[in-house]
Amino acid sequence: MNSQSTGEKPTNFIRNIINEDLSSGNHKSVITRFPPEPNGYLHIGHAKSICLNFGTAQDYEGYCNLRFDDTNPAKEDIEYVESIKEDVQWLGFDWNGEVKYSSSYFDRFYKCAEELISKGLAYVCFLNADETREYRGTLKIPGKNSPYRDTNIKENKTLFKKMKGGEFKEGECVLRAKIDMSSSFMCMRDPTLYRIRFETHHQTNEDWCIYPMYDFAHCLGDAIEGVTHSICTLEFQDNRRIYNWTLENLDDFNVPNRPHQYEFSRLNLEYATTSKRKLKLLVDNNHVASWNDPRMPTISGLRRRGYTPASIRDFSERIGVSKVNSLTDISILESSIRDDLNNTATRSMAVINPIKLVIENYSVGKLETLKAPIHPQNEEMGTREIFFSREVYIDEEDFVEVAPNNKYKRLAINKEVRLRNSYIVKATHFDSDKDGNAKTIYCTYDPETLGKNPSDGRKVKGVIHFVEASRAISAEFRIYDRLFLDSNPAKFDDLSSTLNPNSLEIKNGFVEPNLSNAKAEIAYQFEREGYFCRDSESKGLVFNKTVGLRDTWNQ
Ligand code: ATP
Ligand code: MG
């Protein structure tokens, strides 16, 4: 995450704008902000915005504020405030100074509203919601002026004070900007600046019963904090007019180096939703266990599943920043985590569908301690102890009675295979249940093959993993599939109709004994199975599958 001047990072249109601003002297430094509304947990789309805002500021040696856009107390909660702070820090970013809240500027916002009223640029409007909609017109039909538009300044000042004083009911009136009811931009048709809400706010309690709208609060928050580049998603493109209008009409903020808004395309990820509203519905309707269910595209869900901060930052970089809306291929996210874990994850063996393998020519009661590399490509990571004895578990999928062809590399009767990190074994016979399924497999081992090939030159190509039975530890494995059946769930307003009923499969098997104290959220590579990490919310030994070893989805 180092300097852009080293040329390590690909440039993007935001960096181009910043470079121009710095070279023209328009700005001397770069100040950005990440402005979440605390009405849900952060998701992978927010991660893109976090990496862009914090990452850009960092690269230009500026800073980034974390500002809660807390202007809608009805939907907000302190639980969300806390989770957002945790997620931003977990991603590896640090905000400048204290956490900021739009609500801490409510006094200042109020004064700005009074200034607009004094300038004849805002008025208190008593049209009800239906009337307001009707007066607004449509894209084809210009709006009509509200009958309250010409109330005189003095009267508007009094009415606004009364709004603040709680003298009107919720919905009875709003403060509106006086701009242009025939503007081709709907957001400029006298937008609402303040509305009445009798709610308890998580920061300001009962201090206020009027709350500013996003379009009014956001630009003012930026200007108060000296933000230079206010980066948001494309759906706010039109709202840039109201952003500029507000700042240009306030004496303190109509200055050459005032903040400007720039829009980039939001992340839409295949098989995921990045709508907080829809994510909340999944939680509220128990389609998932919680906001941090490992199937959720939330930052906390990805973390619980074993994604690393570095992999998410890498993903953000791979997808880049543009102004074109698109659906991002989920395999890009998966290859980011795979690439990271392939280099760093400790190797281990886990048997997910266990079946017992009895090595008949191995002494009863003998237990050998063997060494296995922690990472085969990185000797410096050292070795781990594994065990070997007469009975081991292998995966039932690694055995068939008759090998289907010469290329078959797993265990079959009369066929040899290497048990990973130990000996070569040859299956001889098996017991089966009444349905003919193998229950116990019997084999012999070649004692001369520990860590070396057979001396007679015979080639044994197949390698399967195993766990020694007496020391094996029981574990639960949670294997996840896509949460949604459709690659673009945004098409569905009701996501429950495209939920994948098989998004979670639970299996019970065995792991190596050294995993008994595995740390939560740190991924291991279970050889031949994939990356898994211990679940942070379960008491017993439960492993969440992070991602498979290869991209099998498109095969
Ligand atoms: P809501 O759905 O509640 O309106 P939101 O998705 O806009 O929420 P905010 O909390 O307002 O969420 O978002 C904080 C910041 O994250 C905003 O600047 C927003 O533009 C950005 N952001 C939100 N979703 C995405 C996304 N999918 N891709 C990129 N940036 C996003
Ligand atoms: Mg928003």
Coordinates of C-alpha atoms and ligand atoms in Angstrom, one line a residue:
M1 CA 0.0 0.0 0.0
N2 CA 2.7 2.4 -0.8
S3 CA 3.1 5.6 -2.7
Q4 CA 1.6 6.1 -6.1
S5 CA 4.7 8.1 -7.0
T6 CA 6.6 4.8 -7.1
G7 CA 4.3 3.9 -9.9
E8 CA 3.3 0.6 -8.2
K9 CA -0.4 1.3 -8.4
P10 CA -2.4 1.5 -11.6
T11 CA -3.7 5.0 -12.1
N12 CA -7.4 5.8 -12.3
F13 CA -9.5 8.9 -13.1
I14 CA -9.6 9.9 -9.5
R15 CA -5.9 9.9 -9.2
N16 CA -5.7 11.9 -12.4
I17 CA -8.0 14.5 -10.9
I18 CA -5.9 14.6 -7.7
N19 CA -2.7 14.9 -9.7
E20 CA -4.1 17.9 -11.6
D21 CA -5.4 19.5 -8.4
L22 CA -2.0 19.2 -6.7
S23 CA 0.0 20.4 -9.6
S24 CA -2.3 23.4 -10.3
G25 CA -2.1 24.3 -6.6
N26 CA -5.9 24.0 -6.2
H27 CA -5.2 21.7 -3.2
K28 CA -2.1 21.3 -1.2
S29 CA -3.0 17.9 0.3
V30 CA -5.6 15.2 -0.1
I31 CA -8.4 14.7 2.4
T32 CA -11.0 12.1 1.8
R33 CA -13.7 10.6 3.9
F34 CA -15.6 7.3 4.1
P35 CA -19.2 8.1 5.1
P36 CA -21.2 5.1 6.0
E37 CA -24.7 5.3 7.4
P38 CA -24.9 3.1 10.5
N39 CA -27.9 1.2 9.4
G40 CA -26.3 -2.1 8.7
Y41 CA -23.0 -4.0 8.5
L42 CA -20.4 -3.1 5.9
H43 CA -20.3 -5.3 2.8
I44 CA -17.7 -6.0 0.0
G45 CA -19.0 -2.9 -1.9
H46 CA -18.1 -0.8 1.1
A47 CA -14.7 -2.4 1.1
K48 CA -14.1 -1.1 -2.4
S49 CA -15.0 2.4 -1.2
I50 CA -12.9 2.1 1.9
C51 CA -9.9 0.9 -0.1
L52 CA -10.4 3.8 -2.5
N53 CA -10.9 6.5 0.1
F54 CA -8.4 5.4 2.7
G55 CA -5.9 4.0 0.2
T56 CA -5.9 7.1 -2.0
A57 CA -5.4 9.4 1.0
Q58 CA -2.6 7.1 2.2
D59 CA -0.8 7.1 -1.1
Y60 CA -0.8 10.9 -1.3
E61 CA 0.2 11.2 2.3
G62 CA -3.1 12.9 3.2
Y63 CA -5.7 11.5 5.4
C64 CA -9.2 10.0 5.4
N65 CA -12.0 10.6 7.9
L66 CA -14.4 8.0 9.1
R67 CA -17.7 10.0 9.3
F68 CA -20.9 8.4 10.2
D69 CA -23.7 9.8 8.1
D70 CA -26.1 9.6 10.9
T71 CA -29.1 11.7 9.8
N72 CA -31.8 9.1 9.9
P73 CA -32.2 7.9 13.5
A74 CA -35.1 5.6 12.7
K75 CA -32.9 3.2 10.9
E76 CA -29.6 3.6 12.7
D77 CA -28.1 1.7 15.7
I78 CA -25.0 1.9 17.8
E79 CA -24.4 -1.8 17.1
Y80 CA -23.8 -0.8 13.5
V81 CA -21.5 2.0 14.5
E82 CA -19.3 -0.4 16.4
S83 CA -19.2 -3.0 13.7
I84 CA -18.3 -0.5 11.1
K85 CA -15.3 0.8 13.1
E86 CA -14.2 -2.7 13.7
D87 CA -14.4 -3.6 10.0
V88 CA -12.5 -0.6 8.8
Q89 CA -9.7 -1.3 11.2
W90 CA -9.7 -4.9 10.4
L91 CA -9.2 -4.0 6.7
G92 CA -6.0 -2.3 7.8
F93 CA -7.0 1.3 7.7
D94 CA -6.9 4.0 10.4
W95 CA -9.0 7.2 10.3
N96 CA -7.7 10.6 11.0
G97 CA -8.2 11.7 14.6
E98 CA -11.5 10.9 16.3
V99 CA -14.4 9.2 14.5
K100 CA -16.6 11.9 13.0
Y101 CA -20.4 12.0 13.1
S102 CA -22.6 14.2 10.9
S103 CA -24.8 14.6 14.0
S104 CA -22.0 16.5 15.8
Y105 CA -22.4 19.2 13.2
F106 CA -26.2 19.6 13.7
D107 CA -25.8 23.1 15.2
R108 CA -23.7 24.2 12.3
F109 CA -26.1 22.7 9.7
Y110 CA -29.0 24.5 11.4
K111 CA -27.1 27.8 11.1
C112 CA -26.5 27.1 7.4
A113 CA -30.2 26.4 6.9
E114 CA -31.0 29.7 8.5
E115 CA -28.5 31.5 6.2
L116 CA -30.3 30.0 3.2
I117 CA -33.6 31.1 4.6
S118 CA -32.2 34.6 5.2
K119 CA -31.1 34.7 1.6
G120 CA -34.5 33.7 0.3
L121 CA -33.2 30.4 -0.8
A122 CA -35.1 28.1 1.5
Y123 CA -38.7 27.9 2.7
V124 CA -40.9 25.8 5.0
C125 CA -43.4 23.8 2.9
F126 CA -46.7 22.3 4.2
L127 CA -47.6 20.2 1.2
N128 CA -48.2 16.6 2.2
A129 CA -46.3 13.8 0.6
D130 CA -48.8 13.1 -2.1
E131 CA -49.1 16.8 -3.0
T132 CA -45.3 17.2 -3.0
R133 CA -45.0 14.3 -5.5
E134 CA -47.7 15.8 -7.7
Y135 CA -46.1 19.2 -7.7
R136 CA -42.7 17.8 -8.5
G137 CA -43.7 16.7 -12.0
T138 CA -41.9 14.0 -13.9
L139 CA -38.9 13.7 -16.2
K140 CA -41.1 14.8 -19.0
I141 CA -43.4 17.3 -17.2
P142 CA -41.9 20.3 -15.3
G143 CA -42.9 20.7 -11.7
K144 CA -45.1 23.5 -10.3
N145 CA -44.1 25.9 -7.6
S146 CA -45.4 25.1 -4.1
P147 CA -47.9 27.6 -2.8
Y148 CA -45.6 28.0 0.2
R149 CA -42.6 29.0 -2.0
D150 CA -43.3 32.7 -1.6
T151 CA -43.7 32.9 2.1
N152 CA -41.6 35.8 3.3
I153 CA -38.2 35.4 4.9
K154 CA -39.2 36.5 8.3
E155 CA -42.1 34.1 8.4
N156 CA -39.9 31.3 7.2
K157 CA -37.4 32.0 9.9
T158 CA -40.2 31.7 12.5
L159 CA -41.6 28.6 11.0
F160 CA -38.2 26.9 10.9
K161 CA -37.7 27.7 14.6
K162 CA -41.0 26.2 15.3
M163 CA -40.1 23.1 13.4
K164 CA -37.0 22.8 15.6
G165 CA -39.0 23.5 18.7
G166 CA -41.2 20.5 18.1
E167 CA -44.3 22.6 17.4
F168 CA -45.3 20.7 14.2
K169 CA -46.1 17.0 13.8
E170 CA -43.9 14.6 11.9
G171 CA -44.7 15.0 8.2
E172 CA -46.6 18.2 8.7
C173 CA -43.9 20.3 7.0
V174 CA -40.3 20.3 5.7
L175 CA -37.7 22.9 4.9
R176 CA -37.0 23.0 1.2
A177 CA -34.4 24.7 -0.9
K178 CA -35.7 27.2 -3.4
I179 CA -34.0 26.2 -6.6
D180 CA -35.9 25.4 -9.8
M181 CA -39.1 23.4 -10.2
S182 CA -38.5 23.1 -13.9
S183 CA -35.0 21.8 -13.7
S184 CA -34.2 18.8 -15.8
F185 CA -32.6 17.3 -12.7
M186 CA -35.3 16.1 -10.5
C187 CA -33.1 16.6 -7.4
M188 CA -33.0 20.3 -8.1
R189 CA -36.8 20.7 -8.0
D190 CA -36.8 22.4 -4.5
P191 CA -35.3 19.4 -2.7
T192 CA -36.1 18.8 1.0
L193 CA -33.3 20.0 3.3
Y194 CA -34.8 19.2 6.7
R195 CA -37.7 17.0 7.9
I196 CA -39.3 16.3 11.3
R197 CA -38.6 13.0 13.1
F198 CA -39.5 12.4 16.7
E199 CA -36.9 9.7 17.3
T200 CA -34.2 9.1 19.8
H201 CA -30.8 9.4 18.1
H202 CA -27.9 7.2 19.1
Q203 CA -25.6 10.2 19.5
T204 CA -27.8 13.2 20.2
N205 CA -30.6 11.5 22.0
E206 CA -33.6 13.8 22.2
D207 CA -31.8 17.0 21.3
W208 CA -33.3 17.3 17.9
C209 CA -36.6 16.6 16.2
I210 CA -35.6 17.9 12.8
Y211 CA -33.0 16.0 10.8
P212 CA -31.1 17.2 7.7
M213 CA -31.4 15.2 4.5
Y214 CA -28.3 13.5 3.0
D215 CA -27.9 16.0 0.2
F216 CA -27.7 18.9 2.6
A217 CA -25.7 17.3 5.4
H218 CA -23.2 15.5 3.2
C219 CA -21.6 18.5 1.4
L220 CA -21.6 20.5 4.6
G221 CA -19.9 17.7 6.5
D222 CA -17.3 17.6 3.7
A223 CA -16.7 21.3 3.8
I224 CA -16.5 21.5 7.6
E225 CA -13.9 18.8 7.6
G226 CA -11.9 20.4 4.8
V227 CA -12.4 17.3 2.6
T228 CA -10.8 17.9 -0.8
H229 CA -12.1 15.0 -2.9
S230 CA -15.5 13.6 -1.9
I231 CA -15.7 10.3 -3.7
C232 CA -19.1 8.5 -4.0
T233 CA -20.9 6.1 -6.2
L234 CA -22.5 6.9 -9.6
E235 CA -26.1 7.0 -8.4
F236 CA -25.2 10.4 -6.8
Q237 CA -24.2 11.9 -10.1
D238 CA -27.2 14.2 -10.5
N239 CA -27.0 15.1 -6.8
R240 CA -23.7 16.7 -7.5
R241 CA -25.8 19.8 -8.6
I242 CA -27.3 20.1 -5.1
Y243 CA -23.9 19.5 -3.5
N244 CA -22.5 22.4 -5.5
W245 CA -25.5 24.6 -5.1
T246 CA -25.5 24.3 -1.3
L247 CA -21.8 25.2 -0.9
E248 CA -21.9 28.0 -3.4
N249 CA -24.7 29.7 -1.6
L250 CA -23.1 29.7 1.8
D251 CA -20.6 32.5 2.6
D252 CA -18.2 30.3 4.6
F253 CA -18.0 27.6 2.0
N254 CA -18.1 29.3 -1.3
V255 CA -14.3 29.3 -1.6
P256 CA -12.0 28.1 -4.4
N257 CA -10.7 25.1 -2.5
R258 CA -14.1 23.9 -1.4
P259 CA -14.7 20.1 -1.7
H260 CA -15.9 18.6 -5.0
Q261 CA -17.7 15.4 -5.5
Y262 CA -16.5 12.6 -7.9
E263 CA -18.5 9.5 -8.7
F264 CA -17.2 6.0 -9.5
S265 CA -19.1 2.9 -10.3
R266 CA -20.3 0.8 -7.4
L267 CA -19.3 -2.8 -7.0
N268 CA -21.9 -5.3 -8.0
L269 CA -20.6 -8.8 -7.3
E270 CA -21.9 -12.0 -8.9
Y271 CA -24.0 -14.2 -6.5
A272 CA -24.0 -11.5 -3.9
T273 CA -26.1 -8.5 -3.0
T274 CA -24.6 -5.2 -2.0
S275 CA -27.9 -3.7 -0.8
K276 CA -27.9 -3.2 3.0
R277 CA -31.6 -3.3 2.9
K278 CA -31.7 -6.7 1.3
L279 CA -28.9 -8.0 3.5
K280 CA -30.9 -6.9 6.5
L281 CA -33.9 -8.8 5.2
L282 CA -31.9 -12.0 4.9
V283 CA -30.9 -11.6 8.6
D284 CA -34.3 -10.6 9.8
N285 CA -36.1 -13.4 8.0
N286 CA -33.5 -16.0 9.2
H287 CA -32.4 -17.0 5.7
V288 CA -28.9 -16.6 7.2
A289 CA -27.8 -16.9 10.8
S290 CA -26.5 -13.4 11.3
W291 CA -24.8 -10.4 9.5
N292 CA -21.5 -12.3 9.9
D293 CA -22.8 -15.6 8.6
P294 CA -19.9 -16.8 6.4
R295 CA -22.1 -16.9 3.4
M296 CA -22.8 -13.2 3.6
P297 CA -20.9 -10.8 1.4
T298 CA -20.3 -8.6 4.5
I299 CA -16.8 -7.8 5.7
S300 CA -17.5 -9.6 8.9
G301 CA -18.9 -12.6 7.1
L302 CA -15.8 -12.8 4.8
R303 CA -13.6 -12.5 7.9
R304 CA -15.4 -15.3 9.7
R305 CA -15.0 -17.4 6.5
G306 CA -11.2 -16.9 6.5
Y307 CA -10.7 -14.1 4.1
T308 CA -7.8 -11.9 5.0
P309 CA -7.6 -8.1 4.9
A310 CA -4.8 -8.3 2.3
S311 CA -6.9 -10.4 0.0
I312 CA -9.8 -7.9 0.1
R313 CA -7.4 -5.0 -0.5
D314 CA -5.9 -7.0 -3.4
F315 CA -9.4 -7.6 -4.8
S316 CA -10.2 -3.9 -4.7
E317 CA -7.0 -3.2 -6.6
R318 CA -7.7 -5.9 -9.2
I319 CA -11.2 -4.6 -10.0
G320 CA -10.0 -1.0 -10.3
V321 CA -12.0 2.2 -10.3
S322 CA -14.1 3.3 -13.2
K323 CA -17.3 5.0 -14.2
V324 CA -18.8 1.9 -15.9
N325 CA -21.4 -0.1 -13.9
S326 CA -20.9 -3.9 -14.3
L327 CA -21.2 -7.2 -12.6
T328 CA -17.9 -8.3 -11.2
D329 CA -16.9 -12.0 -11.6
I330 CA -16.9 -13.7 -8.2
S331 CA -13.8 -15.7 -9.3
I332 CA -11.8 -12.5 -9.0
L333 CA -12.5 -12.3 -5.3
E334 CA -11.8 -16.0 -4.9
S335 CA -8.5 -15.9 -6.7
S336 CA -7.4 -13.0 -4.5
I337 CA -7.9 -15.1 -1.3
R338 CA -6.5 -18.2 -3.0
D339 CA -3.3 -16.4 -4.1
D340 CA -2.9 -15.0 -0.6
L341 CA -3.5 -18.2 1.3
N342 CA -1.4 -20.3 -1.1
N343 CA 1.6 -18.3 0.0
T344 CA 0.8 -18.0 3.7
A345 CA -1.5 -20.8 5.0
T346 CA -0.2 -23.6 7.1
R347 CA -0.7 -27.0 5.6
S348 CA -2.6 -29.6 7.5
M349 CA -4.6 -32.7 6.8
A350 CA -8.3 -33.1 7.5
V351 CA -10.6 -36.0 6.5
I352 CA -14.0 -34.7 5.8
N353 CA -15.8 -38.0 4.8
P354 CA -13.9 -40.5 6.9
I355 CA -13.5 -44.1 6.3
K356 CA -11.1 -46.3 8.3
L357 CA -8.1 -47.8 6.6
V358 CA -6.4 -50.7 8.5
I359 CA -2.8 -51.4 7.6
E360 CA -2.6 -55.1 8.4
N361 CA 1.1 -55.6 8.3
Y362 CA 1.8 -52.8 10.7
S363 CA 2.4 -53.7 14.4
V364 CA -0.6 -53.4 16.7
G365 CA -0.1 -50.7 19.3
K366 CA 2.8 -49.0 17.5
L367 CA 2.6 -45.2 17.0
E368 CA 5.1 -43.4 14.9
T369 CA 5.7 -39.7 14.9
L370 CA 6.5 -38.3 11.5
K371 CA 7.4 -34.9 10.3
A372 CA 5.5 -33.0 7.6
P373 CA 6.3 -29.5 6.2
I374 CA 4.2 -26.7 7.4
H375 CA 4.5 -25.3 3.8
P376 CA 6.1 -27.4 1.1
Q377 CA 7.3 -24.3 -0.9
N378 CA 8.6 -22.5 2.2
E379 CA 11.0 -24.5 4.2
E380 CA 11.5 -21.7 6.6
M381 CA 8.1 -22.2 8.0
G382 CA 9.4 -25.4 9.6
T383 CA 7.7 -28.8 10.2
R384 CA 4.8 -30.2 12.1
E385 CA 4.4 -33.6 13.9
I386 CA 1.9 -36.0 12.4
F387 CA 1.3 -39.6 13.5
F388 CA 1.1 -43.0 11.9
S389 CA -0.2 -46.3 13.2
R390 CA -2.1 -49.4 12.1
E391 CA -5.4 -47.5 11.7
V392 CA -5.9 -44.2 9.9
Y393 CA -8.8 -42.4 8.4
I394 CA -8.9 -41.5 4.7
D395 CA -11.6 -39.9 2.7
E396 CA -14.2 -42.3 1.3
E397 CA -14.0 -40.4 -2.0
D398 CA -10.4 -41.5 -2.3
F399 CA -11.4 -45.2 -2.6
V400 CA -13.1 -47.3 -5.2
E401 CA -13.1 -51.1 -5.5
V402 CA -12.0 -51.1 -9.1
A403 CA -9.9 -48.3 -10.6
P404 CA -12.0 -47.0 -13.6
N405 CA -8.9 -46.5 -15.8
N406 CA -5.1 -46.3 -15.8
K407 CA -5.1 -42.7 -14.9
Y408 CA -7.0 -43.2 -11.6
K409 CA -4.6 -42.0 -8.9
R410 CA -6.4 -42.8 -5.7
L411 CA -6.8 -46.1 -3.8
A412 CA -8.4 -49.2 -5.3
I413 CA -8.1 -52.9 -4.6
N414 CA -4.6 -54.1 -5.6
K415 CA -3.5 -50.5 -6.3
E416 CA -0.9 -48.6 -4.5
V417 CA -1.1 -45.0 -3.4
R418 CA 1.1 -42.9 -1.1
L419 CA -0.4 -41.6 2.2
R420 CA 0.7 -38.0 2.2
N421 CA 4.0 -37.4 4.2
S422 CA 4.3 -41.1 5.0
Y423 CA 4.2 -44.6 3.4
I424 CA 3.0 -46.3 0.3
V425 CA 0.0 -48.6 0.9
K426 CA -1.8 -51.1 -1.3
A427 CA -5.5 -52.0 -0.7
T428 CA -6.3 -55.6 -0.4
H429 CA -10.0 -55.9 0.6
F430 CA -12.8 -54.1 2.3
D431 CA -15.9 -54.7 4.5
S432 CA -19.1 -53.2 3.3
D433 CA -22.5 -52.5 4.9
K434 CA -25.7 -54.1 3.7
D435 CA -26.0 -51.6 0.8
G436 CA -22.5 -52.6 -0.4
N437 CA -20.8 -49.3 0.7
A438 CA -17.3 -49.7 1.9
K439 CA -17.0 -49.4 5.7
T440 CA -13.4 -50.4 6.5
I441 CA -10.6 -50.8 4.0
Y442 CA -7.7 -53.1 4.5
C443 CA -4.3 -52.7 3.1
T444 CA -0.6 -53.5 3.5
Y445 CA 2.2 -50.9 3.6
D446 CA 5.7 -50.9 2.3
P447 CA 8.0 -50.0 5.2
E448 CA 10.8 -48.9 2.8
T449 CA 8.9 -46.0 1.4
L450 CA 8.9 -43.4 4.1
G451 CA 10.1 -40.2 2.4
K452 CA 11.4 -42.2 -0.6
N453 CA 10.3 -44.0 -3.7
P454 CA 10.3 -47.8 -3.9
S455 CA 13.8 -49.1 -4.5
D456 CA 12.6 -51.5 -7.2
G457 CA 11.7 -48.6 -9.4
R458 CA 8.0 -49.1 -9.5
K459 CA 6.1 -45.8 -9.9
V460 CA 3.4 -44.8 -7.5
K461 CA 1.9 -41.5 -8.7
G462 CA -1.2 -41.1 -6.5
V463 CA -1.0 -39.3 -3.1
I464 CA -4.0 -39.1 -0.7
H465 CA -4.3 -37.5 2.6
F466 CA -5.1 -39.2 6.0
V467 CA -5.3 -38.7 9.7
E468 CA -4.0 -41.3 12.2
A469 CA -7.0 -42.7 14.0
S470 CA -6.0 -42.8 17.7
R471 CA -4.8 -39.2 17.7
A472 CA -7.4 -37.8 15.3
I473 CA -9.7 -35.1 16.6
S474 CA -13.3 -34.9 15.6
A475 CA -14.3 -31.7 13.8
E476 CA -17.3 -30.3 12.1
F477 CA -16.8 -28.9 8.6
R478 CA -19.1 -26.3 7.1
I479 CA -18.9 -26.3 3.4
Y480 CA -20.4 -23.3 1.7
D481 CA -21.8 -22.9 -1.8
R482 CA -23.2 -19.7 -3.4
L483 CA -25.9 -18.1 -1.3
F484 CA -28.0 -17.3 -4.4
L485 CA -28.8 -19.5 -7.4
D486 CA -28.8 -16.6 -9.9
S487 CA -25.5 -14.8 -10.7
N488 CA -27.3 -11.5 -10.6
P489 CA -29.6 -11.5 -7.6
A490 CA -30.2 -7.8 -8.0
K491 CA -32.8 -8.8 -10.6
F492 CA -35.0 -10.1 -7.7
D493 CA -36.7 -7.8 -5.4
D494 CA -37.4 -10.7 -3.1
L495 CA -34.1 -12.5 -2.7
S496 CA -35.7 -15.5 -1.0
S497 CA -36.9 -16.7 -4.4
T498 CA -33.3 -17.2 -5.6
L499 CA -31.7 -18.5 -2.4
N500 CA -29.6 -21.6 -2.9
P501 CA -31.1 -24.3 -0.6
N502 CA -27.7 -26.1 -0.5
S503 CA -25.6 -23.1 0.4
L504 CA -24.4 -24.8 3.6
E505 CA -23.5 -28.5 4.0
I506 CA -22.3 -29.8 7.4
K507 CA -19.9 -32.7 7.6
N508 CA -18.3 -34.5 10.5
G509 CA -14.8 -35.8 10.2
F510 CA -11.3 -35.6 11.7
V511 CA -8.3 -33.3 11.8
E512 CA -4.7 -33.6 12.9
P513 CA -4.3 -33.3 16.7
N514 CA -2.3 -30.0 16.4
L515 CA -5.5 -28.3 15.2
S516 CA -7.1 -28.7 18.6
N517 CA -6.1 -25.2 19.5
A518 CA -6.4 -23.7 16.0
K519 CA -7.0 -19.9 16.2
A520 CA -10.3 -18.6 14.8
E521 CA -10.4 -16.9 11.4
I522 CA -6.8 -18.0 10.4
A523 CA -7.0 -20.2 7.4
Y524 CA -5.3 -23.5 6.9
Q525 CA -4.8 -25.4 3.7
F526 CA -6.3 -28.8 4.3
E527 CA -4.3 -30.7 1.7
R528 CA -6.3 -31.7 -1.3
E529 CA -9.5 -30.2 0.2
G530 CA -9.2 -26.4 0.2
Y531 CA -8.7 -23.6 2.7
F532 CA -10.6 -23.7 6.0
C533 CA -10.5 -21.6 9.1
R534 CA -11.8 -22.3 12.6
D535 CA -15.2 -20.7 13.2
S536 CA -15.1 -17.8 15.6
E537 CA -18.6 -18.2 17.1
S538 CA -18.7 -22.0 17.8
K539 CA -17.5 -23.6 21.0
G540 CA -16.3 -26.9 19.5
L541 CA -13.9 -27.5 16.7
V542 CA -15.8 -26.2 13.7
F543 CA -14.1 -25.3 10.4
N544 CA -15.5 -23.0 7.8
K545 CA -14.5 -23.6 4.2
T546 CA -13.0 -20.4 2.9
V547 CA -12.5 -21.4 -0.7
G548 CA -11.4 -24.5 -2.7
L549 CA -8.0 -25.0 -4.0
R550 CA -8.9 -24.4 -7.6
D551 CA -11.6 -22.5 -9.4
T552 CA -14.0 -25.4 -10.1
W553 CA -17.0 -23.2 -10.5
N554 CA -16.5 -22.6 -14.2
Q555 CA -15.6 -26.1 -15.1
Ligands
ATP1 P1 -27.9 2.2 1.6 O1 -28.1 1.0 0.7 O2 -28.4 2.1 3.0 O3 -28.2 3.6 0.9 P2 -25.2 2.6 0.8 O4 -24.9 1.3 0.2 O5 -25.3 3.8 0.1 O6 -26.4 2.3 1.8 P3 -23.6 3.9 2.8 O7 -23.5 3.5 4.2 O8 -24.3 5.1 2.6 O9 -24.3 2.7 2.0 O10 -22.3 3.8 2.1 C1 -21.1 4.4 2.5 C2 -20.2 4.6 1.3 O11 -19.9 3.4 0.7 C3 -20.8 5.5 0.3 O12 -19.8 6.5 -0.1 C4 -21.2 4.6 -0.8 O13 -21.2 5.3 -2.1 C5 -20.2 3.5 -0.7 N1 -20.7 2.2 -1.2 C6 -21.9 1.7 -0.8 N2 -22.1 0.6 -1.6 C7 -21.1 0.4 -2.5 C8 -20.8 -0.5 -3.5 N3 -21.5 -1.5 -3.8 N4 -19.6 -0.3 -4.2 C9 -18.8 0.8 -3.9 N5 -19.1 1.7 -3.0 C10 -20.2 1.5 -2.2
MG2 MG -26.2 5.7 1.2

